[in-house]
PDB file of N, CA and C in Angstrom:
ATOM      1  N   UNK A   1       0.836  -1.193  -0.004  1.00 84.00           N
ATOM      2  CA  UNK A   1       0.025  -0.005  -0.006  1.00 84.00           C
ATOM      3  C   UNK A   1       0.886   1.249  -0.004  1.00 84.00           C
ATOM      4  N   UNK A   2       0.608   2.125  -0.883  1.00 92.00           N
ATOM      5  CA  UNK A   2       1.409   3.333  -1.115  1.00 92.00           C
ATOM      6  C   UNK A   2       1.473   4.217   0.120  1.00 92.00           C
ATOM      7  N   UNK A   3       0.368   4.358   0.841  1.00 94.00           N
ATOM      8  CA  UNK A   3       0.317   5.187   2.023  1.00 94.00           C
ATOM      9  C   UNK A   3       1.260   4.676   3.096  1.00 94.00           C
ATOM     10  N   UNK A   4       1.311   3.379   3.297  1.00 93.00           N
ATOM     11  CA  UNK A   4       2.191   2.735   4.261  1.00 93.00           C
ATOM     12  C   UNK A   4       3.644   2.920   3.845  1.00 93.00           C
ATOM     13  N   UNK A   5       3.940   2.755   2.569  1.00 95.00           N
ATOM     14  CA  UNK A   5       5.301   2.883   2.072  1.00 95.00           C
ATOM     15  C   UNK A   5       5.790   4.300   2.324  1.00 95.00           C
ATOM     16  N   UNK A   6       4.984   5.266   2.007  1.00 94.00           N
ATOM     17  CA  UNK A   6       5.368   6.671   2.175  1.00 94.00           C
ATOM     18  C   UNK A   6       5.581   6.991   3.681  1.00 94.00           C
ATOM     19  N   UNK A   7       4.667   6.492   4.518  1.00 93.00           N
ATOM     20  CA  UNK A   7       4.804   6.696   5.960  1.00 93.00           C
ATOM     21  C   UNK A   7       6.119   6.104   6.503  1.00 93.00           C
ATOM     22  N   UNK A   8       6.420   4.875   6.075  1.00 93.00           N
ATOM     23  CA  UNK A   8       7.650   4.222   6.564  1.00 93.00           C
ATOM     24  C   UNK A   8       8.888   4.961   6.086  1.00 93.00           C
ATOM     25  N   UNK A   9       8.887   5.529   4.901  1.00 95.00           N
ATOM     26  CA  UNK A   9      10.000   6.314   4.410  1.00 95.00           C
ATOM     27  C   UNK A   9      10.135   7.572   5.246  1.00 95.00           C
ATOM     28  N   UNK A  10       9.039   8.231   5.519  1.00 94.00           N
ATOM     29  CA  UNK A  10       9.046   9.440   6.334  1.00 94.00           C
ATOM     30  C   UNK A  10       9.541   9.121   7.770  1.00 94.00           C
ATOM     31  N   UNK A  11       9.067   7.986   8.318  1.00 92.00           N
ATOM     32  CA  UNK A  11       9.477   7.559   9.662  1.00 92.00           C
ATOM     33  C   UNK A  11      10.959   7.285   9.706  1.00 92.00           C
ATOM     34  N   UNK A  12      11.464   6.616   8.712  1.00 95.00           N
ATOM     35  CA  UNK A  12      12.900   6.290   8.657  1.00 95.00           C
ATOM     36  C   UNK A  12      13.716   7.573   8.671  1.00 95.00           C
ATOM     37  N   UNK A  13      13.327   8.561   7.869  1.00 96.00           N
ATOM     38  CA  UNK A  13      14.038   9.841   7.833  1.00 96.00           C
ATOM     39  C   UNK A  13      13.911  10.613   9.123  1.00 96.00           C
ATOM     40  N   UNK A  14      12.700  10.566   9.701  1.00 95.00           N
ATOM     41  CA  UNK A  14      12.478  11.293  10.960  1.00 95.00           C
ATOM     42  C   UNK A  14      13.345  10.718  12.081  1.00 95.00           C
ATOM     43  N   UNK A  15      13.510   9.445  12.154  1.00 95.00           N
ATOM     44  CA  UNK A  15      14.318   8.805  13.215  1.00 95.00           C
ATOM     45  C   UNK A  15      15.811   9.126  13.070  1.00 95.00           C
ATOM     46  N   UNK A  16      16.195   9.766  11.986  1.00 96.00           N
ATOM     47  CA  UNK A  16      17.571  10.208  11.794  1.00 96.00           C
ATOM     48  C   UNK A  16      17.679  11.722  11.928  1.00 96.00           C
ATOM     49  N   UNK A  17      16.568  12.385  12.254  1.00 96.00           N
ATOM     50  CA  UNK A  17      16.522  13.873  12.250  1.00 96.00           C
ATOM     51  C   UNK A  17      16.989  14.428  13.573  1.00 96.00           C
ATOM     52  N   UNK A  18      17.325  15.724  13.502  1.00 97.00           N
ATOM     53  CA  UNK A  18      17.721  16.472  14.728  1.00 97.00           C
ATOM     54  C   UNK A  18      16.520  16.608  15.654  1.00 97.00           C
ATOM     55  N   UNK A  19      15.323  16.694  15.131  1.00 95.00           N
ATOM     56  CA  UNK A  19      14.132  16.820  15.940  1.00 95.00           C
ATOM     57  C   UNK A  19      13.956  15.548  16.787  1.00 95.00           C
ATOM     58  N   UNK A  20      14.076  14.380  16.171  1.00 97.00           N
ATOM     59  CA  UNK A  20      13.983  13.105  16.938  1.00 97.00           C
ATOM     60  C   UNK A  20      15.108  13.006  17.917  1.00 97.00           C
ATOM     61  N   UNK A  21      16.309  13.375  17.553  1.00 97.00           N
ATOM     62  CA  UNK A  21      17.430  13.257  18.455  1.00 97.00           C
ATOM     63  C   UNK A  21      17.211  14.129  19.697  1.00 97.00           C
ATOM     64  N   UNK A  22      16.691  15.321  19.523  1.00 97.00           N
ATOM     65  CA  UNK A  22      16.399  16.183  20.659  1.00 97.00           C
ATOM     66  C   UNK A  22      15.325  15.598  21.555  1.00 97.00           C
ATOM     67  N   UNK A  23      14.247  15.061  20.916  1.00 97.00           N
ATOM     68  CA  UNK A  23      13.185  14.411  21.688  1.00 97.00           C
ATOM     69  C   UNK A  23      13.734  13.199  22.396  1.00 97.00           C
ATOM     70  N   UNK A  24      14.527  12.406  21.739  1.00 97.00           N
ATOM     71  CA  UNK A  24      15.123  11.214  22.325  1.00 97.00           C
ATOM     72  C   UNK A  24      15.926  11.547  23.549  1.00 97.00           C
ATOM     73  N   UNK A  25      16.736  12.595  23.480  1.00 98.00           N
ATOM     74  CA  UNK A  25      17.545  12.993  24.588  1.00 98.00           C
ATOM     75  C   UNK A  25      16.708  13.429  25.769  1.00 98.00           C
ATOM     76  N   UNK A  26      15.596  14.155  25.500  1.00 98.00           N
ATOM     77  CA  UNK A  26      14.700  14.594  26.576  1.00 98.00           C
ATOM     78  C   UNK A  26      14.077  13.394  27.308  1.00 98.00           C
ATOM     79  N   UNK A  27      13.677  12.382  26.524  1.00 98.00           N
ATOM     80  CA  UNK A  27      13.056  11.224  27.115  1.00 98.00           C
ATOM     81  C   UNK A  27      14.061  10.412  27.935  1.00 98.00           C
ATOM     82  N   UNK A  28      15.248  10.223  27.420  1.00 98.00           N
ATOM     83  CA  UNK A  28      16.293   9.530  28.141  1.00 98.00           C
ATOM     84  C   UNK A  28      16.602  10.211  29.468  1.00 98.00           C
ATOM     85  N   UNK A  29      16.693  11.538  29.414  1.00 98.00           N
ATOM     86  CA  UNK A  29      16.929  12.322  30.627  1.00 98.00           C
ATOM     87  C   UNK A  29      15.788  12.211  31.607  1.00 98.00           C
ATOM     88  N   UNK A  30      14.567  12.415  31.076  1.00 98.00           N
ATOM     89  CA  UNK A  30      13.371  12.315  31.918  1.00 98.00           C
ATOM     90  C   UNK A  30      13.345  10.967  32.673  1.00 98.00           C
ATOM     91  N   UNK A  31      13.723   9.913  31.983  1.00 98.00           N
ATOM     92  CA  UNK A  31      13.652   8.548  32.563  1.00 98.00           C
ATOM     93  C   UNK A  31      14.932   8.185  33.253  1.00 98.00           C
ATOM     94  N   UNK A  32      15.811   9.187  33.506  1.00 98.00           N
ATOM     95  CA  UNK A  32      17.057   8.977  34.250  1.00 98.00           C
ATOM     96  C   UNK A  32      17.938   7.908  33.627  1.00 98.00           C
ATOM     97  N   UNK A  33      17.914   7.845  32.292  1.00 98.00           N
ATOM     98  CA  UNK A  33      18.748   6.875  31.540  1.00 98.00           C
ATOM     99  C   UNK A  33      18.601   5.473  32.106  1.00 98.00           C
ATOM    100  N   UNK A  34      17.346   5.109  32.346  1.00 97.00           N
ATOM    101  CA  UNK A  34      16.991   3.812  32.963  1.00 97.00           C
ATOM    102  C   UNK A  34      15.869   3.174  32.187  1.00 97.00           C
ATOM    103  N   UNK A  35      16.009   1.917  31.866  1.00 96.00           N
ATOM    104  CA  UNK A  35      14.928   1.168  31.216  1.00 96.00           C
ATOM    105  C   UNK A  35      13.702   1.166  32.087  1.00 96.00           C
ATOM    106  N   UNK A  36      12.601   1.626  31.570  1.00 96.00           N
ATOM    107  CA  UNK A  36      11.346   1.710  32.322  1.00 96.00           C
ATOM    108  C   UNK A  36      10.611   0.363  32.422  1.00 96.00           C
ATOM    109  N   UNK A  37      11.176  -0.651  31.823  1.00 94.00           N
ATOM    110  CA  UNK A  37      10.583  -1.988  31.912  1.00 94.00           C
ATOM    111  C   UNK A  37      11.325  -2.833  32.923  1.00 94.00           C
ATOM    112  N   UNK A  38      12.643  -2.888  32.840  1.00 93.00           N
ATOM    113  CA  UNK A  38      13.405  -3.792  33.715  1.00 93.00           C
ATOM    114  C   UNK A  38      14.359  -3.092  34.676  1.00 93.00           C
ATOM    115  N   UNK A  39      14.564  -1.749  34.458  1.00 93.00           N
ATOM    116  CA  UNK A  39      15.427  -0.995  35.387  1.00 93.00           C
ATOM    117  C   UNK A  39      16.879  -0.955  34.977  1.00 93.00           C
ATOM    118  N   UNK A  40      17.254  -1.582  33.848  1.00 94.00           N
ATOM    119  CA  UNK A  40      18.665  -1.573  33.413  1.00 94.00           C
ATOM    120  C   UNK A  40      19.152  -0.158  33.122  1.00 94.00           C
ATOM    121  N   UNK A  41      20.416   0.075  33.424  1.00 93.00           N
ATOM    122  CA  UNK A  41      21.012   1.389  33.166  1.00 93.00           C
ATOM    123  C   UNK A  41      22.267   1.326  32.265  1.00 93.00           C
ATOM    124  N   UNK A  42      23.109   0.386  32.522  1.00 91.00           N
ATOM    125  CA  UNK A  42      24.408   0.298  31.830  1.00 91.00           C
ATOM    126  C   UNK A  42      24.336  -0.549  30.592  1.00 91.00           C
ATOM    127  N   UNK A  43      23.493  -0.156  29.664  1.00 95.00           N
ATOM    128  CA  UNK A  43      23.303  -0.922  28.439  1.00 95.00           C
ATOM    129  C   UNK A  43      22.801   0.020  27.365  1.00 95.00           C
ATOM    130  N   UNK A  44      22.676  -0.425  26.140  1.00 97.00           N
ATOM    131  CA  UNK A  44      22.175   0.396  25.067  1.00 97.00           C
ATOM    132  C   UNK A  44      20.703   0.688  25.315  1.00 97.00           C
ATOM    133  N   UNK A  45      20.340   1.990  25.275  1.00 98.00           N
ATOM    134  CA  UNK A  45      18.957   2.404  25.528  1.00 98.00           C
ATOM    135  C   UNK A  45      18.329   2.939  24.257  1.00 98.00           C
ATOM    136  N   UNK A  46      17.033   2.644  24.115  1.00 97.00           N
ATOM    137  CA  UNK A  46      16.232   3.106  22.992  1.00 97.00           C
ATOM    138  C   UNK A  46      15.051   3.911  23.528  1.00 97.00           C
ATOM    139  N   UNK A  47      14.466   4.740  22.720  1.00 97.00           N
ATOM    140  CA  UNK A  47      13.207   5.389  23.062  1.00 97.00           C
ATOM    141  C   UNK A  47      12.120   4.739  22.221  1.00 97.00           C
ATOM    142  N   UNK A  48      11.122   4.231  22.884  1.00 95.00           N
ATOM    143  CA  UNK A  48      10.062   3.427  22.293  1.00 95.00           C
ATOM    144  C   UNK A  48       8.749   4.227  22.242  1.00 95.00           C
ATOM    145  N   UNK A  49       8.038   4.113  21.125  1.00 94.00           N
ATOM    146  CA  UNK A  49       6.711   4.719  20.966  1.00 94.00           C
ATOM    147  C   UNK A  49       5.655   3.765  21.525  1.00 94.00           C
ATOM    148  N   UNK A  50       4.930   4.213  22.548  1.00 93.00           N
ATOM    149  CA  UNK A  50       3.780   3.463  23.004  1.00 93.00           C
ATOM    150  C   UNK A  50       2.576   3.766  22.114  1.00 93.00           C
ATOM    151  N   UNK A  51       2.581   4.991  21.579  1.00 91.00           N
ATOM    152  CA  UNK A  51       1.543   5.439  20.643  1.00 91.00           C
ATOM    153  C   UNK A  51       2.132   6.667  19.940  1.00 91.00           C
ATOM    154  N   UNK A  52       1.261   7.369  19.231  1.00 85.00           N
ATOM    155  CA  UNK A  52       1.630   8.678  18.641  1.00 85.00           C
ATOM    156  C   UNK A  52       2.400   8.557  17.322  1.00 85.00           C
ATOM    157  N   UNK A  53       2.396   7.404  16.666  1.00 88.00           N
ATOM    158  CA  UNK A  53       3.086   7.336  15.359  1.00 88.00           C
ATOM    159  C   UNK A  53       2.480   8.349  14.380  1.00 88.00           C
ATOM    160  N   UNK A  54       1.214   8.652  14.555  1.00 86.00           N
ATOM    161  CA  UNK A  54       0.572   9.618  13.687  1.00 86.00           C
ATOM    162  C   UNK A  54       0.986  11.037  13.971  1.00 86.00           C
ATOM    163  N   UNK A  55       1.754  11.243  15.018  1.00 90.00           N
ATOM    164  CA  UNK A  55       2.191  12.582  15.374  1.00 90.00           C
ATOM    165  C   UNK A  55       3.719  12.693  15.279  1.00 90.00           C
ATOM    166  N   UNK A  56       4.349  11.939  14.427  1.00 91.00           N
ATOM    167  CA  UNK A  56       5.803  11.994  14.361  1.00 91.00           C
ATOM    168  C   UNK A  56       6.277  13.425  14.273  1.00 91.00           C
ATOM    169  N   UNK A  57       7.237  13.796  15.113  1.00 91.00           N
ATOM    170  CA  UNK A  57       7.716  15.155  15.156  1.00 91.00           C
ATOM    171  C   UNK A  57       6.977  15.999  16.169  1.00 91.00           C
ATOM    172  N   UNK A  58       5.829  15.522  16.592  1.00 92.00           N
ATOM    173  CA  UNK A  58       5.024  16.232  17.597  1.00 92.00           C
ATOM    174  C   UNK A  58       4.477  15.238  18.646  1.00 92.00           C
ATOM    175  N   UNK A  59       5.224  14.178  18.900  1.00 92.00           N
ATOM    176  CA  UNK A  59       4.757  13.172  19.850  1.00 92.00           C
ATOM    177  C   UNK A  59       4.588  13.787  21.235  1.00 92.00           C
ATOM    178  N   UNK A  60       3.601  13.266  21.965  1.00 94.00           N
ATOM    179  CA  UNK A  60       3.478  13.638  23.365  1.00 94.00           C
ATOM    180  C   UNK A  60       4.520  12.824  24.172  1.00 94.00           C
ATOM    181  N   UNK A  61       5.238  13.480  24.976  1.00 95.00           N
ATOM    182  CA  UNK A  61       6.305  12.792  25.708  1.00 95.00           C
ATOM    183  C   UNK A  61       5.813  11.652  26.607  1.00 95.00           C
ATOM    184  N   UNK A  62       4.572  11.753  27.060  1.00 95.00           N
ATOM    185  CA  UNK A  62       4.041  10.689  27.921  1.00 95.00           C
ATOM    186  C   UNK A  62       3.803   9.385  27.127  1.00 95.00           C
ATOM    187  N   UNK A  63       3.888   9.473  25.785  1.00 94.00           N
ATOM    188  CA  UNK A  63       3.709   8.312  24.955  1.00 94.00           C
ATOM    189  C   UNK A  63       5.024   7.733  24.424  1.00 94.00           C
ATOM    190  N   UNK A  64       6.111   8.225  24.997  1.00 96.00           N
ATOM    191  CA  UNK A  64       7.460   7.738  24.695  1.00 96.00           C
ATOM    192  C   UNK A  64       8.091   7.222  25.940  1.00 96.00           C
ATOM    193  N   UNK A  65       8.874   6.186  25.835  1.00 97.00           N
ATOM    194  CA  UNK A  65       9.480   5.554  27.033  1.00 97.00           C
ATOM    195  C   UNK A  65      10.869   5.032  26.724  1.00 97.00           C
ATOM    196  N   UNK A  66      11.760   5.129  27.694  1.00 97.00           N
ATOM    197  CA  UNK A  66      13.119   4.560  27.577  1.00 97.00           C
ATOM    198  C   UNK A  66      13.073   3.065  27.859  1.00 97.00           C
ATOM    199  N   UNK A  67      13.671   2.316  26.902  1.00 97.00           N
ATOM    200  CA  UNK A  67      13.788   0.855  27.100  1.00 97.00           C
ATOM    201  C   UNK A  67      15.229   0.428  26.762  1.00 97.00           C
ATOM    202  N   UNK A  68      15.717  -0.536  27.450  1.00 96.00           N
ATOM    203  CA  UNK A  68      17.003  -1.139  27.023  1.00 96.00           C
ATOM    204  C   UNK A  68      16.740  -1.908  25.710  1.00 96.00           C
ATOM    205  N   UNK A  69      17.773  -2.253  25.019  1.00 94.00           N
ATOM    206  CA  UNK A  69      17.587  -2.902  23.705  1.00 94.00           C
ATOM    207  C   UNK A  69      16.879  -4.213  23.838  1.00 94.00           C
ATOM    208  N   UNK A  70      17.095  -4.932  24.928  1.00 93.00           N
ATOM    209  CA  UNK A  70      16.462  -6.237  25.113  1.00 93.00           C
ATOM    210  C   UNK A  70      14.964  -6.052  25.349  1.00 93.00           C
ATOM    211  N   UNK A  71      14.603  -5.146  26.234  1.00 94.00           N
ATOM    212  CA  UNK A  71      13.177  -4.901  26.496  1.00 94.00           C
ATOM    213  C   UNK A  71      12.459  -4.330  25.293  1.00 94.00           C
ATOM    214  N   UNK A  72      13.174  -3.522  24.535  1.00 94.00           N
ATOM    215  CA  UNK A  72      12.556  -2.977  23.323  1.00 94.00           C
ATOM    216  C   UNK A  72      12.204  -4.105  22.365  1.00 94.00           C
ATOM    217  N   UNK A  73      13.126  -4.983  22.163  1.00 93.00           N
ATOM    218  CA  UNK A  73      12.867  -6.149  21.301  1.00 93.00           C
ATOM    219  C   UNK A  73      11.724  -7.001  21.849  1.00 93.00           C
ATOM    220  N   UNK A  74      11.687  -7.214  23.172  1.00 91.00           N
ATOM    221  CA  UNK A  74      10.612  -8.003  23.763  1.00 91.00           C
ATOM    222  C   UNK A  74       9.271  -7.327  23.679  1.00 91.00           C
ATOM    223  N   UNK A  75       9.225  -6.001  23.768  1.00 90.00           N
ATOM    224  CA  UNK A  75       7.952  -5.276  23.574  1.00 90.00           C
ATOM    225  C   UNK A  75       7.414  -5.565  22.166  1.00 90.00           C
ATOM    226  N   UNK A  76       8.303  -5.511  21.172  1.00 88.00           N
ATOM    227  CA  UNK A  76       7.850  -5.781  19.816  1.00 88.00           C
ATOM    228  C   UNK A  76       7.575  -7.247  19.547  1.00 88.00           C
ATOM    229  N   UNK A  77       8.258  -8.144  20.255  1.00 89.00           N
ATOM    230  CA  UNK A  77       7.929  -9.560  20.160  1.00 89.00           C
ATOM    231  C   UNK A  77       6.541  -9.789  20.651  1.00 89.00           C
ATOM    232  N   UNK A  78       6.192  -9.099  21.746  1.00 88.00           N
ATOM    233  CA  UNK A  78       4.882  -9.271  22.373  1.00 88.00           C
ATOM    234  C   UNK A  78       3.777  -8.574  21.568  1.00 88.00           C
ATOM    235  N   UNK A  79       4.016  -7.276  21.234  1.00 87.00           N
ATOM    236  CA  UNK A  79       2.982  -6.507  20.569  1.00 87.00           C
ATOM    237  C   UNK A  79       3.105  -6.537  19.026  1.00 87.00           C
ATOM    238  N   UNK A  80       4.232  -6.938  18.540  1.00 86.00           N
ATOM    239  CA  UNK A  80       4.486  -6.916  17.107  1.00 86.00           C
ATOM    240  C   UNK A  80       4.785  -5.521  16.651  1.00 86.00           C
ATOM    241  N   UNK A  81       4.717  -5.310  15.365  1.00 87.00           N
ATOM    242  CA  UNK A  81       4.879  -4.007  14.737  1.00 87.00           C
ATOM    243  C   UNK A  81       3.590  -3.717  13.964  1.00 87.00           C
ATOM    244  N   UNK A  82       3.218  -2.481  13.852  1.00 88.00           N
ATOM    245  CA  UNK A  82       2.043  -2.187  13.006  1.00 88.00           C
ATOM    246  C   UNK A  82       2.324  -2.693  11.579  1.00 88.00           C
ATOM    247  N   UNK A  83       1.311  -3.224  10.948  1.00 89.00           N
ATOM    248  CA  UNK A  83       1.490  -3.814   9.596  1.00 89.00           C
ATOM    249  C   UNK A  83       0.795  -3.010   8.505  1.00 89.00           C
ATOM    250  N   UNK A  84      -0.075  -2.107   8.913  1.00 91.00           N
ATOM    251  CA  UNK A  84      -0.741  -1.279   7.906  1.00 91.00           C
ATOM    252  C   UNK A  84      -0.662   0.193   8.340  1.00 91.00           C
ATOM    253  N   UNK A  85      -0.930   1.054   7.393  1.00 93.00           N
ATOM    254  CA  UNK A  85      -0.908   2.490   7.729  1.00 93.00           C
ATOM    255  C   UNK A  85      -1.931   2.794   8.844  1.00 93.00           C
ATOM    256  N   UNK A  86      -3.075   2.212   8.761  1.00 92.00           N
ATOM    257  CA  UNK A  86      -4.118   2.430   9.772  1.00 92.00           C
ATOM    258  C   UNK A  86      -3.652   1.921  11.156  1.00 92.00           C
ATOM    259  N   UNK A  87      -2.981   0.786  11.219  1.00 91.00           N
ATOM    260  CA  UNK A  87      -2.447   0.294  12.475  1.00 91.00           C
ATOM    261  C   UNK A  87      -1.438   1.263  13.069  1.00 91.00           C
ATOM    262  N   UNK A  88      -0.552   1.866  12.203  1.00 90.00           N
ATOM    263  CA  UNK A  88       0.406   2.832  12.708  1.00 90.00           C
ATOM    264  C   UNK A  88      -0.336   4.018  13.319  1.00 90.00           C
ATOM    265  N   UNK A  89      -1.358   4.496  12.606  1.00 91.00           N
ATOM    266  CA  UNK A  89      -2.072   5.693  13.089  1.00 91.00           C
ATOM    267  C   UNK A  89      -2.840   5.437  14.360  1.00 91.00           C
ATOM    268  N   UNK A  90      -3.235   4.169  14.614  1.00 92.00           N
ATOM    269  CA  UNK A  90      -3.990   3.809  15.801  1.00 92.00           C
ATOM    270  C   UNK A  90      -3.169   3.080  16.869  1.00 92.00           C
ATOM    271  N   UNK A  91      -1.857   2.996  16.659  1.00 89.00           N
ATOM    272  CA  UNK A  91      -0.972   2.237  17.577  1.00 89.00           C
ATOM    273  C   UNK A  91      -1.089   2.823  18.968  1.00 89.00           C
ATOM    274  N   UNK A  92      -1.355   1.928  19.945  1.00 92.00           N
ATOM    275  CA  UNK A  92      -1.510   2.341  21.338  1.00 92.00           C
ATOM    276  C   UNK A  92      -1.361   1.087  22.175  1.00 92.00           C
ATOM    277  N   UNK A  93      -0.180   0.889  22.756  1.00 89.00           N
ATOM    278  CA  UNK A  93       0.072  -0.338  23.504  1.00 89.00           C
ATOM    279  C   UNK A  93       0.524   0.000  24.942  1.00 89.00           C
ATOM    280  N   UNK A  94       0.312  -0.912  25.842  1.00 89.00           N
ATOM    281  CA  UNK A  94       0.735  -0.714  27.207  1.00 89.00           C
ATOM    282  C   UNK A  94       2.159  -1.262  27.371  1.00 89.00           C
ATOM    283  N   UNK A  95       2.933  -0.596  28.215  1.00 90.00           N
ATOM    284  CA  UNK A  95       4.283  -1.032  28.516  1.00 90.00           C
ATOM    285  C   UNK A  95       4.203  -2.325  29.390  1.00 90.00           C
ATOM    286  N   UNK A  96       4.914  -3.286  28.973  1.00 83.00           N
ATOM    287  CA  UNK A  96       4.992  -4.560  29.723  1.00 83.00           C
ATOM    288  C   UNK A  96       6.215  -4.494  30.609  1.00 83.00           C
ATOM    289  N   UNK A  97       5.997  -4.677  31.898  1.00 83.00           N
ATOM    290  CA  UNK A  97       7.142  -4.662  32.857  1.00 83.00           C
ATOM    291  C   UNK A  97       7.782  -6.020  32.843  1.00 83.00           C
ATOM    292  N   UNK A  98       9.067  -6.052  32.689  1.00 72.00           N
ATOM    293  CA  UNK A  98       9.809  -7.304  32.599  1.00 72.00           C
ATOM    294  C   UNK A  98      10.893  -7.379  33.687  1.00 72.00           C
ATOM    295  N   UNK A  99      11.276  -8.588  33.984  1.00 68.00           N
ATOM    296  CA  UNK A  99      12.393  -8.801  34.901  1.00 68.00           C
ATOM    297  C   UNK A  99      13.462  -9.511  34.081  1.00 68.00           C
ATOM    298  N   UNK A 100      14.579  -8.871  33.927  1.00 61.00           N
ATOM    299  CA  UNK A 100      15.676  -9.433  33.162  1.00 61.00           C
ATOM    300  C   UNK A 100      16.922  -9.452  34.035  1.00 61.00           C
ATOM    301  N   UNK A 101      17.600 -10.553  34.029  1.00 56.00           N
ATOM    302  CA  UNK A 101      18.870 -10.623  34.738  1.00 56.00           C
ATOM    303  C   UNK A 101      20.013 -10.625  33.708  1.00 56.00           C
ATOM    304  N   UNK A 102      20.795  -9.561  33.742  1.00 53.00           N
ATOM    305  CA  UNK A 102      21.912  -9.436  32.810  1.00 53.00           C
ATOM    306  C   UNK A 102      23.067 -10.263  33.263  1.00 53.00           C
TER     307      UNK A 102
END
């Protein structure tokens, strides 16, 4: 579907943008550079969208969360990835709290 293809291209570019990098830094700082799922600190951290894909560039910070790379992967293993443009626009998942022993 053309709409999904265009969205994914825009998302890919956005995730490399200065706007995303500034937002990412704010979320990491807000979350004290700590995974909000398992509590890990000394590992690679990602900022995960719980929702707001339809607002790329204007996401509400309460819909973004810091996750370690392992918890980020597990969130997507559990919830999957949106598969259609409509799923992206309606994406809204709850954070799963995990216990991981590194």
